[in-house]
Amino acid sequence: MPRFFNPDSLPKPASNYVQAVEMSGPGRRLIVSGQIGVTPEGRMVEGYGPQTEQAWRNALAAVAAAGFDIADIVAIRVYDVAPGNVAAYREIRDRMLGGHAPASTYVIVAGLAHENLLTEIEVEAFRQD
């Protein structure tokens, strides 16, 4: 089982994530490509909150399709185009993950693959056999 922790030698996290995750032993690793606010039918949703929620639904669907659970998520990387969305992102992340707190990176970028995309979320999971 991965060990989620915050070393005393590092600053405390600013929100619900951990500074480090240790994985050892045999297991399966899942890397989910960056997910965006597009429905499975191919429709891009509008607005930061709806796009972020859809990106999370997509990422969590990939996690479930591989036989993993939310608790198996060990790392998240988020790319946002607008600097004022971190609080909204954190609220959505915490709700979608049900309080699970993996390692997390949040980056503001100049743009994504399509001009109307506002966020992209990558997820990594690990499950011991």
PDB file of N, CA, C and O in Angstrom, residues 42-81:
ATOM      1  N   GLY A  42     -17.947  13.782 -26.834  1.00  0.00           N
ATOM      2  CA  GLY A  42     -17.132  14.739 -27.577  1.00  0.00           C
ATOM      3  C   GLY A  42     -17.536  16.199 -27.450  1.00  0.00           C
ATOM      4  O   GLY A  42     -17.002  17.049 -28.146  1.00  0.00           O
ATOM      5  N   ARG A  43     -18.451  16.509 -26.538  1.00  0.00           N
ATOM      6  CA  ARG A  43     -18.889  17.895 -26.357  1.00  0.00           C
ATOM      7  C   ARG A  43     -18.047  18.583 -25.284  1.00  0.00           C
ATOM      8  O   ARG A  43     -17.942  18.098 -24.159  1.00  0.00           O
ATOM      9  N   MET A  44     -17.457  19.737 -25.636  1.00  0.00           N
ATOM     10  CA  MET A  44     -16.703  20.507 -24.657  1.00  0.00           C
ATOM     11  C   MET A  44     -17.688  21.300 -23.805  1.00  0.00           C
ATOM     12  O   MET A  44     -18.524  22.022 -24.340  1.00  0.00           O
ATOM     13  N   VAL A  45     -17.595  21.147 -22.485  1.00  0.00           N
ATOM     14  CA  VAL A  45     -18.469  21.907 -21.592  1.00  0.00           C
ATOM     15  C   VAL A  45     -17.891  23.298 -21.398  1.00  0.00           C
ATOM     16  O   VAL A  45     -16.701  23.531 -21.617  1.00  0.00           O
ATOM     17  N   GLU A  46     -18.736  24.236 -20.997  1.00  0.00           N
ATOM     18  CA  GLU A  46     -18.314  25.624 -20.862  1.00  0.00           C
ATOM     19  C   GLU A  46     -18.160  26.014 -19.400  1.00  0.00           C
ATOM     20  O   GLU A  46     -18.920  25.564 -18.550  1.00  0.00           O
ATOM     21  N   GLY A  47     -17.198  26.868 -19.128  1.00  0.00           N
ATOM     22  CA  GLY A  47     -16.988  27.394 -17.791  1.00  0.00           C
ATOM     23  C   GLY A  47     -15.962  26.594 -17.007  1.00  0.00           C
ATOM     24  O   GLY A  47     -15.817  25.388 -17.199  1.00  0.00           O
ATOM     25  N   TYR A  48     -15.266  27.289 -16.114  1.00  0.00           N
ATOM     26  CA  TYR A  48     -14.191  26.642 -15.369  1.00  0.00           C
ATOM     27  C   TYR A  48     -14.692  25.479 -14.510  1.00  0.00           C
ATOM     28  O   TYR A  48     -14.158  24.379 -14.577  1.00  0.00           O
ATOM     29  N   GLY A  49     -15.705  25.713 -13.672  1.00  0.00           N
ATOM     30  CA  GLY A  49     -16.204  24.660 -12.794  1.00  0.00           C
ATOM     31  C   GLY A  49     -16.688  23.437 -13.560  1.00  0.00           C
ATOM     32  O   GLY A  49     -16.257  22.318 -13.279  1.00  0.00           O
ATOM     33  N   PRO A  50     -17.576  23.622 -14.549  1.00  0.00           N
ATOM     34  CA  PRO A  50     -18.047  22.464 -15.315  1.00  0.00           C
ATOM     35  C   PRO A  50     -16.920  21.739 -16.057  1.00  0.00           C
ATOM     36  O   PRO A  50     -16.917  20.505 -16.119  1.00  0.00           O
ATOM     37  N   GLN A  51     -15.963  22.475 -16.610  1.00  0.00           N
ATOM     38  CA  GLN A  51     -14.842  21.805 -17.288  1.00  0.00           C
ATOM     39  C   GLN A  51     -14.006  20.996 -16.302  1.00  0.00           C
ATOM     40  O   GLN A  51     -13.598  19.873 -16.591  1.00  0.00           O
ATOM     41  N   THR A  52     -13.747  21.571 -15.147  1.00  0.00           N
ATOM     42  CA  THR A  52     -12.931  20.879 -14.147  1.00  0.00           C
ATOM     43  C   THR A  52     -13.637  19.627 -13.644  1.00  0.00           C
ATOM     44  O   THR A  52     -13.013  18.563 -13.524  1.00  0.00           O
ATOM     45  N   GLU A  53     -14.935  19.736 -13.375  1.00  0.00           N
ATOM     46  CA  GLU A  53     -15.690  18.565 -12.935  1.00  0.00           C
ATOM     47  C   GLU A  53     -15.687  17.479 -14.007  1.00  0.00           C
ATOM     48  O   GLU A  53     -15.521  16.302 -13.697  1.00  0.00           O
ATOM     49  N   GLN A  54     -15.852  17.861 -15.283  1.00  0.00           N
ATOM     50  CA  GLN A  54     -15.849  16.869 -16.356  1.00  0.00           C
ATOM     51  C   GLN A  54     -14.472  16.234 -16.503  1.00  0.00           C
ATOM     52  O   GLN A  54     -14.357  15.025 -16.706  1.00  0.00           O
ATOM     53  N   ALA A  55     -13.417  17.036 -16.389  1.00  0.00           N
ATOM     54  CA  ALA A  55     -12.062  16.482 -16.459  1.00  0.00           C
ATOM     55  C   ALA A  55     -11.855  15.460 -15.344  1.00  0.00           C
ATOM     56  O   ALA A  55     -11.274  14.388 -15.565  1.00  0.00           O
ATOM     57  N   TRP A  56     -12.339  15.758 -14.139  1.00  0.00           N
ATOM     58  CA  TRP A  56     -12.238  14.805 -13.026  1.00  0.00           C
ATOM     59  C   TRP A  56     -13.072  13.561 -13.305  1.00  0.00           C
ATOM     60  O   TRP A  56     -12.623  12.440 -13.044  1.00  0.00           O
ATOM     61  N   ARG A  57     -14.293  13.725 -13.827  1.00  0.00           N
ATOM     62  CA  ARG A  57     -15.116  12.549 -14.149  1.00  0.00           C
ATOM     63  C   ARG A  57     -14.382  11.657 -15.154  1.00  0.00           C
ATOM     64  O   ARG A  57     -14.371  10.432 -15.032  1.00  0.00           O
ATOM     65  N   ASN A  58     -13.757  12.280 -16.157  1.00  0.00           N
ATOM     66  CA  ASN A  58     -13.010  11.518 -17.157  1.00  0.00           C
ATOM     67  C   ASN A  58     -11.839  10.779 -16.521  1.00  0.00           C
ATOM     68  O   ASN A  58     -11.616   9.591 -16.787  1.00  0.00           O
ATOM     69  N   ALA A  59     -11.070  11.477 -15.695  1.00  0.00           N
ATOM     70  CA  ALA A  59      -9.905  10.865 -15.056  1.00  0.00           C
ATOM     71  C   ALA A  59     -10.329   9.717 -14.154  1.00  0.00           C
ATOM     72  O   ALA A  59      -9.723   8.632 -14.169  1.00  0.00           O
ATOM     73  N   LEU A  60     -11.379   9.927 -13.368  1.00  0.00           N
ATOM     74  CA  LEU A  60     -11.832   8.885 -12.454  1.00  0.00           C
ATOM     75  C   LEU A  60     -12.444   7.709 -13.207  1.00  0.00           C
ATOM     76  O   LEU A  60     -12.359   6.563 -12.748  1.00  0.00           O
ATOM     77  N   ALA A  61     -13.039   7.955 -14.371  1.00  0.00           N
ATOM     78  CA  ALA A  61     -13.553   6.858 -15.206  1.00  0.00           C
ATOM     79  C   ALA A  61     -12.402   5.986 -15.700  1.00  0.00           C
ATOM     80  O   ALA A  61     -12.521   4.754 -15.742  1.00  0.00           O
ATOM     81  N   ALA A  62     -11.277   6.605 -16.057  1.00  0.00           N
ATOM     82  CA  ALA A  62     -10.108   5.835 -16.490  1.00  0.00           C
ATOM     83  C   ALA A  62      -9.547   5.018 -15.337  1.00  0.00           C
ATOM     84  O   ALA A  62      -9.169   3.845 -15.508  1.00  0.00           O
ATOM     85  N   VAL A  63      -9.508   5.615 -14.154  1.00  0.00           N
ATOM     86  CA  VAL A  63      -9.039   4.907 -12.956  1.00  0.00           C
ATOM     87  C   VAL A  63      -9.916   3.674 -12.708  1.00  0.00           C
ATOM     88  O   VAL A  63      -9.420   2.563 -12.516  1.00  0.00           O
ATOM     89  N   ALA A  64     -11.231   3.865 -12.739  1.00  0.00           N
ATOM     90  CA  ALA A  64     -12.161   2.752 -12.499  1.00  0.00           C
ATOM     91  C   ALA A  64     -12.060   1.698 -13.602  1.00  0.00           C
ATOM     92  O   ALA A  64     -12.103   0.502 -13.318  1.00  0.00           O
ATOM     93  N   ALA A  65     -11.913   2.122 -14.847  1.00  0.00           N
ATOM     94  CA  ALA A  65     -11.840   1.178 -15.967  1.00  0.00           C
ATOM     95  C   ALA A  65     -10.641   0.253 -15.845  1.00  0.00           C
ATOM     96  O   ALA A  65     -10.667  -0.876 -16.339  1.00  0.00           O
ATOM     97  N   ALA A  66      -9.584   0.712 -15.184  1.00  0.00           N
ATOM     98  CA  ALA A  66      -8.388  -0.103 -14.998  1.00  0.00           C
ATOM     99  C   ALA A  66      -8.460  -0.954 -13.730  1.00  0.00           C
ATOM    100  O   ALA A  66      -7.516  -1.664 -13.405  1.00  0.00           O
ATOM    101  N   GLY A  67      -9.578  -0.854 -13.002  1.00  0.00           N
ATOM    102  CA  GLY A  67      -9.731  -1.642 -11.785  1.00  0.00           C
ATOM    103  C   GLY A  67      -9.095  -1.019 -10.561  1.00  0.00           C
ATOM    104  O   GLY A  67      -8.826  -1.713  -9.586  1.00  0.00           O
ATOM    105  N   PHE A  68      -8.862   0.281 -10.613  1.00  0.00           N
ATOM    106  CA  PHE A  68      -8.283   1.006  -9.483  1.00  0.00           C
ATOM    107  C   PHE A  68      -9.384   1.774  -8.756  1.00  0.00           C
ATOM    108  O   PHE A  68     -10.459   2.007  -9.312  1.00  0.00           O
ATOM    109  N   ASP A  69      -9.104   2.185  -7.525  1.00  0.00           N
ATOM    110  CA  ASP A  69     -10.012   2.996  -6.721  1.00  0.00           C
ATOM    111  C   ASP A  69      -9.424   4.391  -6.521  1.00  0.00           C
ATOM    112  O   ASP A  69      -8.217   4.599  -6.715  1.00  0.00           O
ATOM    113  N   ILE A  70     -10.248   5.312  -6.074  1.00  0.00           N
ATOM    114  CA  ILE A  70      -9.774   6.668  -5.775  1.00  0.00           C
ATOM    115  C   ILE A  70      -8.606   6.616  -4.790  1.00  0.00           C
ATOM    116  O   ILE A  70      -7.627   7.348  -4.937  1.00  0.00           O
ATOM    117  N   ALA A  71      -8.671   5.735  -3.804  1.00  0.00           N
ATOM    118  CA  ALA A  71      -7.605   5.633  -2.795  1.00  0.00           C
ATOM    119  C   ALA A  71      -6.282   5.180  -3.393  1.00  0.00           C
ATOM    120  O   ALA A  71      -5.233   5.333  -2.760  1.00  0.00           O
ATOM    121  N   ASP A  72      -6.295   4.644  -4.616  1.00  0.00           N
ATOM    122  CA  ASP A  72      -5.066   4.215  -5.293  1.00  0.00           C
ATOM    123  C   ASP A  72      -4.361   5.371  -6.003  1.00  0.00           C
ATOM    124  O   ASP A  72      -3.232   5.213  -6.467  1.00  0.00           O
ATOM    125  N   ILE A  73      -5.014   6.518  -6.120  1.00  0.00           N
ATOM    126  CA  ILE A  73      -4.402   7.667  -6.793  1.00  0.00           C
ATOM    127  C   ILE A  73      -3.269   8.185  -5.916  1.00  0.00           C
ATOM    128  O   ILE A  73      -3.468   8.502  -4.746  1.00  0.00           O
ATOM    129  N   VAL A  74      -2.066   8.270  -6.503  1.00  0.00           N
ATOM    130  CA  VAL A  74      -0.896   8.711  -5.739  1.00  0.00           C
ATOM    131  C   VAL A  74      -0.397  10.087  -6.161  1.00  0.00           C
ATOM    132  O   VAL A  74       0.319  10.737  -5.399  1.00  0.00           O
ATOM    133  N   ALA A  75      -0.758  10.542  -7.365  1.00  0.00           N
ATOM    134  CA  ALA A  75      -0.265  11.840  -7.825  1.00  0.00           C
ATOM    135  C   ALA A  75      -1.241  12.462  -8.814  1.00  0.00           C
ATOM    136  O   ALA A  75      -1.886  11.759  -9.598  1.00  0.00           O
ATOM    137  N   ILE A  76      -1.313  13.786  -8.763  1.00  0.00           N
ATOM    138  CA  ILE A  76      -2.157  14.582  -9.656  1.00  0.00           C
ATOM    139  C   ILE A  76      -1.297  15.720 -10.196  1.00  0.00           C
ATOM    140  O   ILE A  76      -0.526  16.334  -9.447  1.00  0.00           O
ATOM    141  N   ARG A  77      -1.450  15.996 -11.484  1.00  0.00           N
ATOM    142  CA  ARG A  77      -0.831  17.177 -12.078  1.00  0.00           C
ATOM    143  C   ARG A  77      -1.934  17.952 -12.800  1.00  0.00           C
ATOM    144  O   ARG A  77      -2.641  17.385 -13.630  1.00  0.00           O
ATOM    145  N   VAL A  78      -2.076  19.226 -12.452  1.00  0.00           N
ATOM    146  CA  VAL A  78      -3.139  20.057 -13.009  1.00  0.00           C
ATOM    147  C   VAL A  78      -2.522  21.242 -13.726  1.00  0.00           C
ATOM    148  O   VAL A  78      -1.610  21.891 -13.197  1.00  0.00           O
ATOM    149  N   TYR A  79      -3.044  21.504 -14.907  1.00  0.00           N
ATOM    150  CA  TYR A  79      -2.604  22.638 -15.716  1.00  0.00           C
ATOM    151  C   TYR A  79      -3.820  23.526 -15.942  1.00  0.00           C
ATOM    152  O   TYR A  79      -4.807  23.096 -16.540  1.00  0.00           O
ATOM    153  N   ASP A  80      -3.776  24.750 -15.429  1.00  0.00           N
ATOM    154  CA  ASP A  80      -4.860  25.717 -15.575  1.00  0.00           C
ATOM    155  C   ASP A  80      -4.368  26.919 -16.366  1.00  0.00           C
ATOM    156  O   ASP A  80      -3.194  27.283 -16.283  1.00  0.00           O
ATOM    157  N   VAL A  81      -5.293  27.562 -17.075  1.00  0.00           N
ATOM    158  CA  VAL A  81      -4.898  28.733 -17.858  1.00  0.00           C
ATOM    159  C   VAL A  81      -5.168  30.048 -17.134  1.00  0.00           C
ATOM    160  O   VAL A  81      -4.674  31.079 -17.567  1.00  0.00           O
TER     161      VAL A  81
END
